[in-house]
mmCIF file of C-alpha atoms in Angstrom:
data_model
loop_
_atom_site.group_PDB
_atom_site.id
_atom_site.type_symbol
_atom_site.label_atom_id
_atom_site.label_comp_id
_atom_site.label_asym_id
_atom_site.label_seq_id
_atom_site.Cartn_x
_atom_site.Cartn_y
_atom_site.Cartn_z
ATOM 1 C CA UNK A 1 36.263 7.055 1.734
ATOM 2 C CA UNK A 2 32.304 6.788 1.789
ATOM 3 C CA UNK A 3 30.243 9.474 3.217
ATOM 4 C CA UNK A 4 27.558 8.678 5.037
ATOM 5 C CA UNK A 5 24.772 10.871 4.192
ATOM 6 C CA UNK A 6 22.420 11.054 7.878
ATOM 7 C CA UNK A 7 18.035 11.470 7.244
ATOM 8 C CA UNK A 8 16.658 14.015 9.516
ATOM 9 C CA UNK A 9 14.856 12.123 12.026
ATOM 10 C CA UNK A 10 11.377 11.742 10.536
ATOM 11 C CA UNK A 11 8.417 13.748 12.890
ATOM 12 C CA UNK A 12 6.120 11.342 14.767
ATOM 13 C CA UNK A 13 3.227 12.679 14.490
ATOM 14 C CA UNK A 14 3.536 12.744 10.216
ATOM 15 C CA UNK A 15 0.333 11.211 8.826
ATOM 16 C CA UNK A 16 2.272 8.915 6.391
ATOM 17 C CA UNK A 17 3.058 5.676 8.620
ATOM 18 C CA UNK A 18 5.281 3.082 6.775
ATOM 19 C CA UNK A 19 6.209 -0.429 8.105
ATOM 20 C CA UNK A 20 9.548 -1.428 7.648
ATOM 21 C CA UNK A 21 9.252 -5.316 7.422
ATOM 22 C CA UNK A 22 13.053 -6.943 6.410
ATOM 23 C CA UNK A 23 14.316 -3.833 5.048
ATOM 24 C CA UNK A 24 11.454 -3.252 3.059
ATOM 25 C CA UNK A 25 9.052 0.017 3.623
ATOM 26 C CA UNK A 26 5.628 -0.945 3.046
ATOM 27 C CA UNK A 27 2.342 1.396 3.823
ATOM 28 C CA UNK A 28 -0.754 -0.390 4.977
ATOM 29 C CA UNK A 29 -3.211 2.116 5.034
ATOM 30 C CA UNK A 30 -4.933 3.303 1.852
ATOM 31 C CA UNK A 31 -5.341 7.094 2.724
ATOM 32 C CA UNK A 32 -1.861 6.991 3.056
ATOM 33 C CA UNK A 33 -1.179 5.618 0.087
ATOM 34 C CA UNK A 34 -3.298 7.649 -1.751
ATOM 35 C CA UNK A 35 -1.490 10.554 -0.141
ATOM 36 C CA UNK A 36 1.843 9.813 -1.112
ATOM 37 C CA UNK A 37 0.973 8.775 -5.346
ATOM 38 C CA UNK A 38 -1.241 12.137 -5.044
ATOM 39 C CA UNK A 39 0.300 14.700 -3.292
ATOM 40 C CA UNK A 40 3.683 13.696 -3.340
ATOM 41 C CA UNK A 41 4.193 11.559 -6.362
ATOM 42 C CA UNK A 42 5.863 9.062 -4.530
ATOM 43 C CA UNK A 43 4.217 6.104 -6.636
ATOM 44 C CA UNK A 44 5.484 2.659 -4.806
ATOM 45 C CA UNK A 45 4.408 -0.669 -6.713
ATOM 46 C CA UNK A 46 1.092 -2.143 -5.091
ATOM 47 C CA UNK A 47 1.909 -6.249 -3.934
ATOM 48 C CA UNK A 48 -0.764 -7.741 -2.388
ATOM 49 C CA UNK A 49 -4.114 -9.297 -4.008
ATOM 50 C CA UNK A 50 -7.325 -8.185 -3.903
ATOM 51 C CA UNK A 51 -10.180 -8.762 -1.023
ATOM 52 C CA UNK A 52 -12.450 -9.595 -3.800
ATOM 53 C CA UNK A 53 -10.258 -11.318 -6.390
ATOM 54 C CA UNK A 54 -7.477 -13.147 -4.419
ATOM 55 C CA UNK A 55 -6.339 -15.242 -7.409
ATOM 56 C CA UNK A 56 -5.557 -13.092 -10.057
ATOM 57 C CA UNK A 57 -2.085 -11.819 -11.136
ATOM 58 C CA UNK A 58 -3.461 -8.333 -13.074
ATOM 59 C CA UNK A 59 -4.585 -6.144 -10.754
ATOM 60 C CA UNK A 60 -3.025 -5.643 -7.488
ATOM 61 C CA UNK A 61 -4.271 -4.079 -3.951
ATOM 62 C CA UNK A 62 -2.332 -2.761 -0.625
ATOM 63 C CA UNK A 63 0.527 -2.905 0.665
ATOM 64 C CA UNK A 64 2.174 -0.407 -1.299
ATOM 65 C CA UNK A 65 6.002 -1.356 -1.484
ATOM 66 C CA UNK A 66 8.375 1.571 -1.624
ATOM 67 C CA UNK A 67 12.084 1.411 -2.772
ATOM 68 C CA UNK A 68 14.385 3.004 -0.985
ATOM 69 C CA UNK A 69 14.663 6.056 -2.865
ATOM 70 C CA UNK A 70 11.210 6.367 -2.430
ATOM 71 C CA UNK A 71 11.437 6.423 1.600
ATOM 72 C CA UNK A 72 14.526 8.554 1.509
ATOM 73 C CA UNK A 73 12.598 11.763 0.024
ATOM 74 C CA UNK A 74 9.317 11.090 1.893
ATOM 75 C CA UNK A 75 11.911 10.743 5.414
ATOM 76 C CA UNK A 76 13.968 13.808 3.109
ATOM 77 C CA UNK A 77 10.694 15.610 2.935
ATOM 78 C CA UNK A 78 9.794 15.030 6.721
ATOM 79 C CA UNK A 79 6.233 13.886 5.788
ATOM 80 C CA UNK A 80 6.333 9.976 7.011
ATOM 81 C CA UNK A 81 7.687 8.230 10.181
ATOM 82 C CA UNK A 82 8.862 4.583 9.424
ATOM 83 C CA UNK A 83 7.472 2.059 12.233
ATOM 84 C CA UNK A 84 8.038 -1.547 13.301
ATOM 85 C CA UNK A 85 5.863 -3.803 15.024
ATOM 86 C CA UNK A 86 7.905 -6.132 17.795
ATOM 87 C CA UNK A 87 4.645 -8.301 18.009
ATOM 88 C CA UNK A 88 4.763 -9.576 14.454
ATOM 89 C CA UNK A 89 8.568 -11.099 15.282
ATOM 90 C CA UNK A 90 7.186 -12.557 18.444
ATOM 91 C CA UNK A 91 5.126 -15.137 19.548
ATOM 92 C CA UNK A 92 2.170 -13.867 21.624
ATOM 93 C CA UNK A 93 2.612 -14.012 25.234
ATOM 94 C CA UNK A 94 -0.424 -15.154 26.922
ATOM 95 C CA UNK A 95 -2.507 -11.900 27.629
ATOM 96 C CA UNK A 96 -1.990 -10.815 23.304
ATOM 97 C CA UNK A 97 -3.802 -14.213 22.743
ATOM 98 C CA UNK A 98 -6.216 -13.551 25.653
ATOM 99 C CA UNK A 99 -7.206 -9.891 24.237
ATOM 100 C CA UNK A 100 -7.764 -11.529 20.778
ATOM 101 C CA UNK A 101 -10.019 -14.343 21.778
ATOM 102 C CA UNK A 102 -11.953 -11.287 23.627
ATOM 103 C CA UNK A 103 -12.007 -9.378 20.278
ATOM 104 C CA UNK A 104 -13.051 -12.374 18.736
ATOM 105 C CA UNK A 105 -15.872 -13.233 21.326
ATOM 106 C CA UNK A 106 -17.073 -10.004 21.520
ATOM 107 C CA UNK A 107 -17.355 -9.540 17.628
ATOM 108 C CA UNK A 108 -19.336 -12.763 17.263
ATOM 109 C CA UNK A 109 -21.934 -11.899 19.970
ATOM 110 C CA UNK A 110 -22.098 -8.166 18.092
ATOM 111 C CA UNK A 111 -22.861 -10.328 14.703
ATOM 112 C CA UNK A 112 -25.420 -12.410 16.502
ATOM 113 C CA UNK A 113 -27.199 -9.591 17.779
ATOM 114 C CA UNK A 114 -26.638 -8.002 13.985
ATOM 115 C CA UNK A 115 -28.486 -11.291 12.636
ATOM 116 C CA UNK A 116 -31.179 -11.631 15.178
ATOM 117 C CA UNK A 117 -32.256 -7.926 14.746
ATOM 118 C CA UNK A 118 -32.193 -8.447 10.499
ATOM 119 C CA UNK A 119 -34.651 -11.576 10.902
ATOM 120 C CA UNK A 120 -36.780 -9.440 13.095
ATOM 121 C CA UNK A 121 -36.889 -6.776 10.497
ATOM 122 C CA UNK A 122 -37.553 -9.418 7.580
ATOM 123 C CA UNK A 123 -40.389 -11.001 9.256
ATOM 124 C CA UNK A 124 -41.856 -7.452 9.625
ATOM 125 C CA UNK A 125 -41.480 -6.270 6.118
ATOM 126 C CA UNK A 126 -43.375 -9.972 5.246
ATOM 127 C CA UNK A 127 -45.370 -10.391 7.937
ATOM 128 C CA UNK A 128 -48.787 -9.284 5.808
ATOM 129 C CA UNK A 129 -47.235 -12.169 3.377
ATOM 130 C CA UNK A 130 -46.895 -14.746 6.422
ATOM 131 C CA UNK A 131 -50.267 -14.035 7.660
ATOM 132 C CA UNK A 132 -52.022 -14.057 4.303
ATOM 133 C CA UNK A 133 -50.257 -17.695 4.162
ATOM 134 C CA UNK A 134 -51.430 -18.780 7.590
ATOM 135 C CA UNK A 135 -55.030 -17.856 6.806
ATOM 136 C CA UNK A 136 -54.937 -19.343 3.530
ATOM 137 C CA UNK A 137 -54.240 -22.920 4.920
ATOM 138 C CA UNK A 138 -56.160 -22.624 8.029
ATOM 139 C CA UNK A 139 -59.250 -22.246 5.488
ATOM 140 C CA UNK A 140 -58.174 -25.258 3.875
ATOM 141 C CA UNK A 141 -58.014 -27.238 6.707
ATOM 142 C CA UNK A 142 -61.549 -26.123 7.994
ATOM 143 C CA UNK A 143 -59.905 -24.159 10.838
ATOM 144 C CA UNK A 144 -61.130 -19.897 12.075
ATOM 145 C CA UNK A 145 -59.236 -17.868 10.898
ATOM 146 C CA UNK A 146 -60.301 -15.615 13.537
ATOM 147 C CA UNK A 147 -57.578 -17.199 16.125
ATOM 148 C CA UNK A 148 -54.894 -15.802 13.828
ATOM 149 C CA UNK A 149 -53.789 -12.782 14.837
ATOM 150 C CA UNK A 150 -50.509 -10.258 13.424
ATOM 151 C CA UNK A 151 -49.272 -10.274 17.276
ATOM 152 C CA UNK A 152 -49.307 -13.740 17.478
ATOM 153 C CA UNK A 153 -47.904 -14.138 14.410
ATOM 154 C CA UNK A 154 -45.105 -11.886 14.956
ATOM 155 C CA UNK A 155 -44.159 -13.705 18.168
ATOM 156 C CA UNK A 156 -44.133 -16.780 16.823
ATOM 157 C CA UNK A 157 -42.361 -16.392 13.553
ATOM 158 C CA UNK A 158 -39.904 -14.572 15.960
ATOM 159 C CA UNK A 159 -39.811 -17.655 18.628
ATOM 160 C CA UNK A 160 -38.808 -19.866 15.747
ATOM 161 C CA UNK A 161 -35.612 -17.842 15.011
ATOM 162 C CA UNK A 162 -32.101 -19.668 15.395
ATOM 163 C CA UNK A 163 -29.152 -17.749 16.706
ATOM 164 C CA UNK A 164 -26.173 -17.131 14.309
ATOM 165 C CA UNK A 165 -23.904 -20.230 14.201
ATOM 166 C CA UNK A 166 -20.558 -19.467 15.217
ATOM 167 C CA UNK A 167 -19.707 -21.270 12.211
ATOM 168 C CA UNK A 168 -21.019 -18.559 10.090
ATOM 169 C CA UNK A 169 -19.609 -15.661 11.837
ATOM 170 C CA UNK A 170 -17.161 -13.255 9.663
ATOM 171 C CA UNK A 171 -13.757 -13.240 10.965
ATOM 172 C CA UNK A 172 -12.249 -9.916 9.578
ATOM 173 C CA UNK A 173 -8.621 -10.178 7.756
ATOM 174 C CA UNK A 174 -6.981 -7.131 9.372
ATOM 175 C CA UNK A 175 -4.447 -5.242 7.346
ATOM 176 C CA UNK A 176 -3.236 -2.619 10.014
ATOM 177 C CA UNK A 177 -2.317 -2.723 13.527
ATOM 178 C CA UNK A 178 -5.256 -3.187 15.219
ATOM 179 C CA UNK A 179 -4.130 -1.957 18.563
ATOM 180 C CA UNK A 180 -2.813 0.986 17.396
ATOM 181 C CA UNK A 181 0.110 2.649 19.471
ATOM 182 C CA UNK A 182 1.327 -0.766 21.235
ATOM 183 C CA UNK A 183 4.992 -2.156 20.514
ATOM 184 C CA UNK A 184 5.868 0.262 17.935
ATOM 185 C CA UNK A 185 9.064 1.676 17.606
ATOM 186 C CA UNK A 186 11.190 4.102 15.232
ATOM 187 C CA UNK A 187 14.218 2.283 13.728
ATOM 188 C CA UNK A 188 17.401 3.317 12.459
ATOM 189 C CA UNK A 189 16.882 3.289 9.327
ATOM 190 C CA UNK A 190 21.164 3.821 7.500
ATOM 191 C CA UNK A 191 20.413 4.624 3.722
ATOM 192 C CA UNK A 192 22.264 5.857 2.230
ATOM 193 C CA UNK A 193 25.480 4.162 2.825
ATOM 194 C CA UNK A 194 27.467 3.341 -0.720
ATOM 195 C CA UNK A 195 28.582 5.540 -3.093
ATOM 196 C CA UNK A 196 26.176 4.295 -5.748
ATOM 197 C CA UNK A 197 23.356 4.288 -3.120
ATOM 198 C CA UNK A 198 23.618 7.920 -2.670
ATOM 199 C CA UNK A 199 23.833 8.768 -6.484
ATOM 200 C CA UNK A 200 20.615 7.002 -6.997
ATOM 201 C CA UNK A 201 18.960 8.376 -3.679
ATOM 202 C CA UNK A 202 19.837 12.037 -4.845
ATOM 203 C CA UNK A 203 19.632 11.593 -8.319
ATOM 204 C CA UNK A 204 16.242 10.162 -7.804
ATOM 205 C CA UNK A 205 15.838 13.273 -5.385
ATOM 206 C CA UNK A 206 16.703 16.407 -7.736
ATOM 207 C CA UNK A 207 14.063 14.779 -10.382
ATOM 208 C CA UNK A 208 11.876 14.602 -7.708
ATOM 209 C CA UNK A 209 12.463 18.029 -6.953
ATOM 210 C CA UNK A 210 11.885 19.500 -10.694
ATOM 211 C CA UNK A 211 8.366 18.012 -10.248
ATOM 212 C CA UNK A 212 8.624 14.508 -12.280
ATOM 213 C CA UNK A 213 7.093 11.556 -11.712
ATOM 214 C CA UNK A 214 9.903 8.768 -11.186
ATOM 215 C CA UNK A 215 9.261 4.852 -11.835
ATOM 216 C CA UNK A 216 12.002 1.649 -11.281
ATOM 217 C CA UNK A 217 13.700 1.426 -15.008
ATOM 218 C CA UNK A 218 14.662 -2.124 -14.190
ATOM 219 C CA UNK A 219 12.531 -3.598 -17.240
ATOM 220 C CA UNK A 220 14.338 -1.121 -19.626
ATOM 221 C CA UNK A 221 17.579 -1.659 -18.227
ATOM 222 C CA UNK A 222 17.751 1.640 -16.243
ATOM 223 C CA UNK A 223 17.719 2.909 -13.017
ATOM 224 C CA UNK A 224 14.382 5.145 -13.034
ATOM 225 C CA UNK A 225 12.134 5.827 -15.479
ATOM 226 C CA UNK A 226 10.937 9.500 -15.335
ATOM 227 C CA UNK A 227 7.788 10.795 -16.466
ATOM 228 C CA UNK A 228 6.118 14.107 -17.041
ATOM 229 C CA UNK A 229 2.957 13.086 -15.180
ATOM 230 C CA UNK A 230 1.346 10.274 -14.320
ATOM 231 C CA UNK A 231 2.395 7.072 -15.676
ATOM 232 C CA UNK A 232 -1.001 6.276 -16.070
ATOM 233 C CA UNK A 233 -1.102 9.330 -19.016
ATOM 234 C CA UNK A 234 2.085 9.640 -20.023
ATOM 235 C CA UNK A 235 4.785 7.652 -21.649
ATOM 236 C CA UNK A 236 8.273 8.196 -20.261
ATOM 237 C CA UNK A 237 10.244 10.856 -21.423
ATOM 238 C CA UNK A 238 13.572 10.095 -20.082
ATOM 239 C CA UNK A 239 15.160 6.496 -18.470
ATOM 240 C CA UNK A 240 17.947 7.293 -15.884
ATOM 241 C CA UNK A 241 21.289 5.421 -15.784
ATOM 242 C CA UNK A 242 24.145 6.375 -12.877
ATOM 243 C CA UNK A 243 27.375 5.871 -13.160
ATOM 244 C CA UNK A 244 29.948 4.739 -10.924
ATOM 245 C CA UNK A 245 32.534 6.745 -13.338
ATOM 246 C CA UNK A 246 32.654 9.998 -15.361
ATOM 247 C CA UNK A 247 30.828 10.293 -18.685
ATOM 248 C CA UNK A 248 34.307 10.651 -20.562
ATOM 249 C CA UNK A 249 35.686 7.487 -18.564
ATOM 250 C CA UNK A 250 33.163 5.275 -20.649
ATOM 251 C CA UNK A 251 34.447 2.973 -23.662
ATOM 252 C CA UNK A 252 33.393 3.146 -26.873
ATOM 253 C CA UNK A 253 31.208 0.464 -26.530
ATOM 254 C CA UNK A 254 30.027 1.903 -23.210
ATOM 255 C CA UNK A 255 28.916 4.705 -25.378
ATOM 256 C CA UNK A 256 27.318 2.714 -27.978
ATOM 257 C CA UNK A 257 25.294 0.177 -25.367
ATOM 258 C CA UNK A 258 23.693 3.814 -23.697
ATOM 259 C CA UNK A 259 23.125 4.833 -26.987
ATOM 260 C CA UNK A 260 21.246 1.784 -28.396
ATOM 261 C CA UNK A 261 19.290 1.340 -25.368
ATOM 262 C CA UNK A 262 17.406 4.758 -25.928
ATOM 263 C CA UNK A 263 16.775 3.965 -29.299
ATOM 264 C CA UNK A 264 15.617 0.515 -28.624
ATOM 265 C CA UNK A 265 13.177 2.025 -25.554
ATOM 266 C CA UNK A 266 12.515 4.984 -27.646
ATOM 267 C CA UNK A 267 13.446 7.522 -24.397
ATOM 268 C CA UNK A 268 16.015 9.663 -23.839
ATOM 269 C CA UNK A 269 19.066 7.972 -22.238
ATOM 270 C CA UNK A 270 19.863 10.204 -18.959
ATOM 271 C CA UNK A 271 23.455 9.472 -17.468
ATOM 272 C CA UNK A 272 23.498 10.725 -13.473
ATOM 273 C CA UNK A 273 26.745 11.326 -12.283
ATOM 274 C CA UNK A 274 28.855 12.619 -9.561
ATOM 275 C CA UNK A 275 30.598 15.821 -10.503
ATOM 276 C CA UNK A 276 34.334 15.527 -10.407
ATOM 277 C CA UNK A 277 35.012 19.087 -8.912
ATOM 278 C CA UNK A 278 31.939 18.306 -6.281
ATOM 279 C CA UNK A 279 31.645 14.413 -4.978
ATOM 280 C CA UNK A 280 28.380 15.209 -3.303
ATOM 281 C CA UNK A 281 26.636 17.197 -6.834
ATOM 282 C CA UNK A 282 24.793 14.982 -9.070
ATOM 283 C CA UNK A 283 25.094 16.083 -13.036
ATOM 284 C CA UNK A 284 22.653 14.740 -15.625
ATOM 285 C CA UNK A 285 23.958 14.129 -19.041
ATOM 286 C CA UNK A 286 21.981 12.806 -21.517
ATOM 287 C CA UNK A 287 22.979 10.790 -24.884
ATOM 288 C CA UNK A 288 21.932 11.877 -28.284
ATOM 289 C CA UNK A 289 22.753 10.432 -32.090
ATOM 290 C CA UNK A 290 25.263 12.526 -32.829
ATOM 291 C CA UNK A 291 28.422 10.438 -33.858
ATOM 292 C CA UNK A 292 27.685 8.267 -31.137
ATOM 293 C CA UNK A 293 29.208 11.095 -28.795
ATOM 294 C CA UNK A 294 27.754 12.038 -25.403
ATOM 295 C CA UNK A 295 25.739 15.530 -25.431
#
């Protein structure tokens, strides 16, 4: 029979917010994502593009995705609250839309007066420029130049000045919650709740714990890849495999496959299992050329 293994409930007031969107724990904000990789070595997989380069499939910006090992020892840790926003499922009722046409209103007169007060300080930084201009033609047209005064100038130039069009105002893409504190909720968050989901979640865990850096293994046909430091300066040093079944309980060519794999990744193989004398202690095992046996 499964046991369920129950999070503490995470603190509210933790400075690591994550946004559970389908199932999926995602952090917005980039101080908290630089908390978690640097403090906590909780490394996520950054998903979405960049402001500046949109179209590119390289380099990639916020959100930071988390798997749900990940979540489990920052919720394990009691350092981050998981959130969800009602709005975003909802259509907005008519005051939402209301508020955001203000928002919108009141940051296009803000960018107006923004534009208006930039002219004014352009034409002052040229004005000697402008005037030198002025002078310059009314002497070519026979005219004084004695009518042509900086004051006047300056008013003019300034008369002539068009207000932003609200064509050209910047509409900001926002990437948080911009009314912080409204329709946000904790959710129940059940994880673990299989067998194998708890061997990962405290396997993952216990590495955690001896102060590793831990990585999805998925491209090397692992569980977790787990690294001394950071992945950025280190290769891996071991790739994690659990099993649903004692070491000994593995075929020969069980054995073999677990074997090759390390060789053909060039890490050690790391086999996480339940111990059979304690269903709730994970033992590491790892797999070494030796007769193709388990060590």
């Amino acid at each position: 029979m499964e046991q369920h293994v129950h999070l503490p409930p995470p603190d509210p007031g933790a400075a690591v917010k994550i946004q559970m969107f389908f199932g999926q724990g995602l952090i917005w904000n980039l101080e908290d994502a630089i908390e978690v990789r640097t403090k906590h070595r909780i490394l996520g997989s950054f998903i979405g593009c960049l402001p500046k380069a949109p179209r590119q499939v390289q380099r990639f910006g916020l959100p930071l995705l988390l798997s749900s090992e990940e979540l489990f020892v920052l919720l394990k840790e009691k350092v981050a609250v998981l959130l969800e926003y009602q709005d975003l499922s909802l259509k907005p009722n008519p005051d939402q839309a209301a508020e955001f046409m203000k928002y919108l209103e009141d940051s296009f007169q803000g960018q107006i007066k923004a534009s208006h007060e930039d002219k004014i300080q352009n034409i002052k930084e040229n004005l000697s420029t402008i005037l030198d201009g002025k002078r310059k033609k009314a002497l070519s047209s026979g005219k004084a130049i004695a009518d042509i005064r900086e004051e006047s100038v300056f008013q003019d130039e300034i008369s002539k000045l068009k207000p932003l069009p609200e064509d050209h105002m910047a509409v900001q893409t926002f990437i948080e919650e911009i009314w912080q504190g409204r329709s946000k909720i904790v959710p129940d968050w059940n994880f673990p709740t299989t067998s194998m989901e708890r061997l990962r979640s405290q396997a993952f865990y216990l590495l955690w714990q001896e102060g590793f850096h831990l990585t999805d293994g998925d491209k090397f046909g692992g569980d977790f890849l787990v690294y001394n430091g950071s992945p950025q300066d280190h290769h891996a040093r071991f790739i994690v495999v659990c099993l649903s079944k004692q070491p000994e309980d593995l075929s020969p060519n069980e054995v073999a496959a677990k074997y090759r794999l390390g060789t053909t990744v060039k890490k050690t193989v790391l086999l996480a299992f339940f111990s059979p004398n304690e269903p709730n202690q994970v033992l590491f095992q790892s797999v070494e050329s030796s007769n193709s046996n388990l060590k």
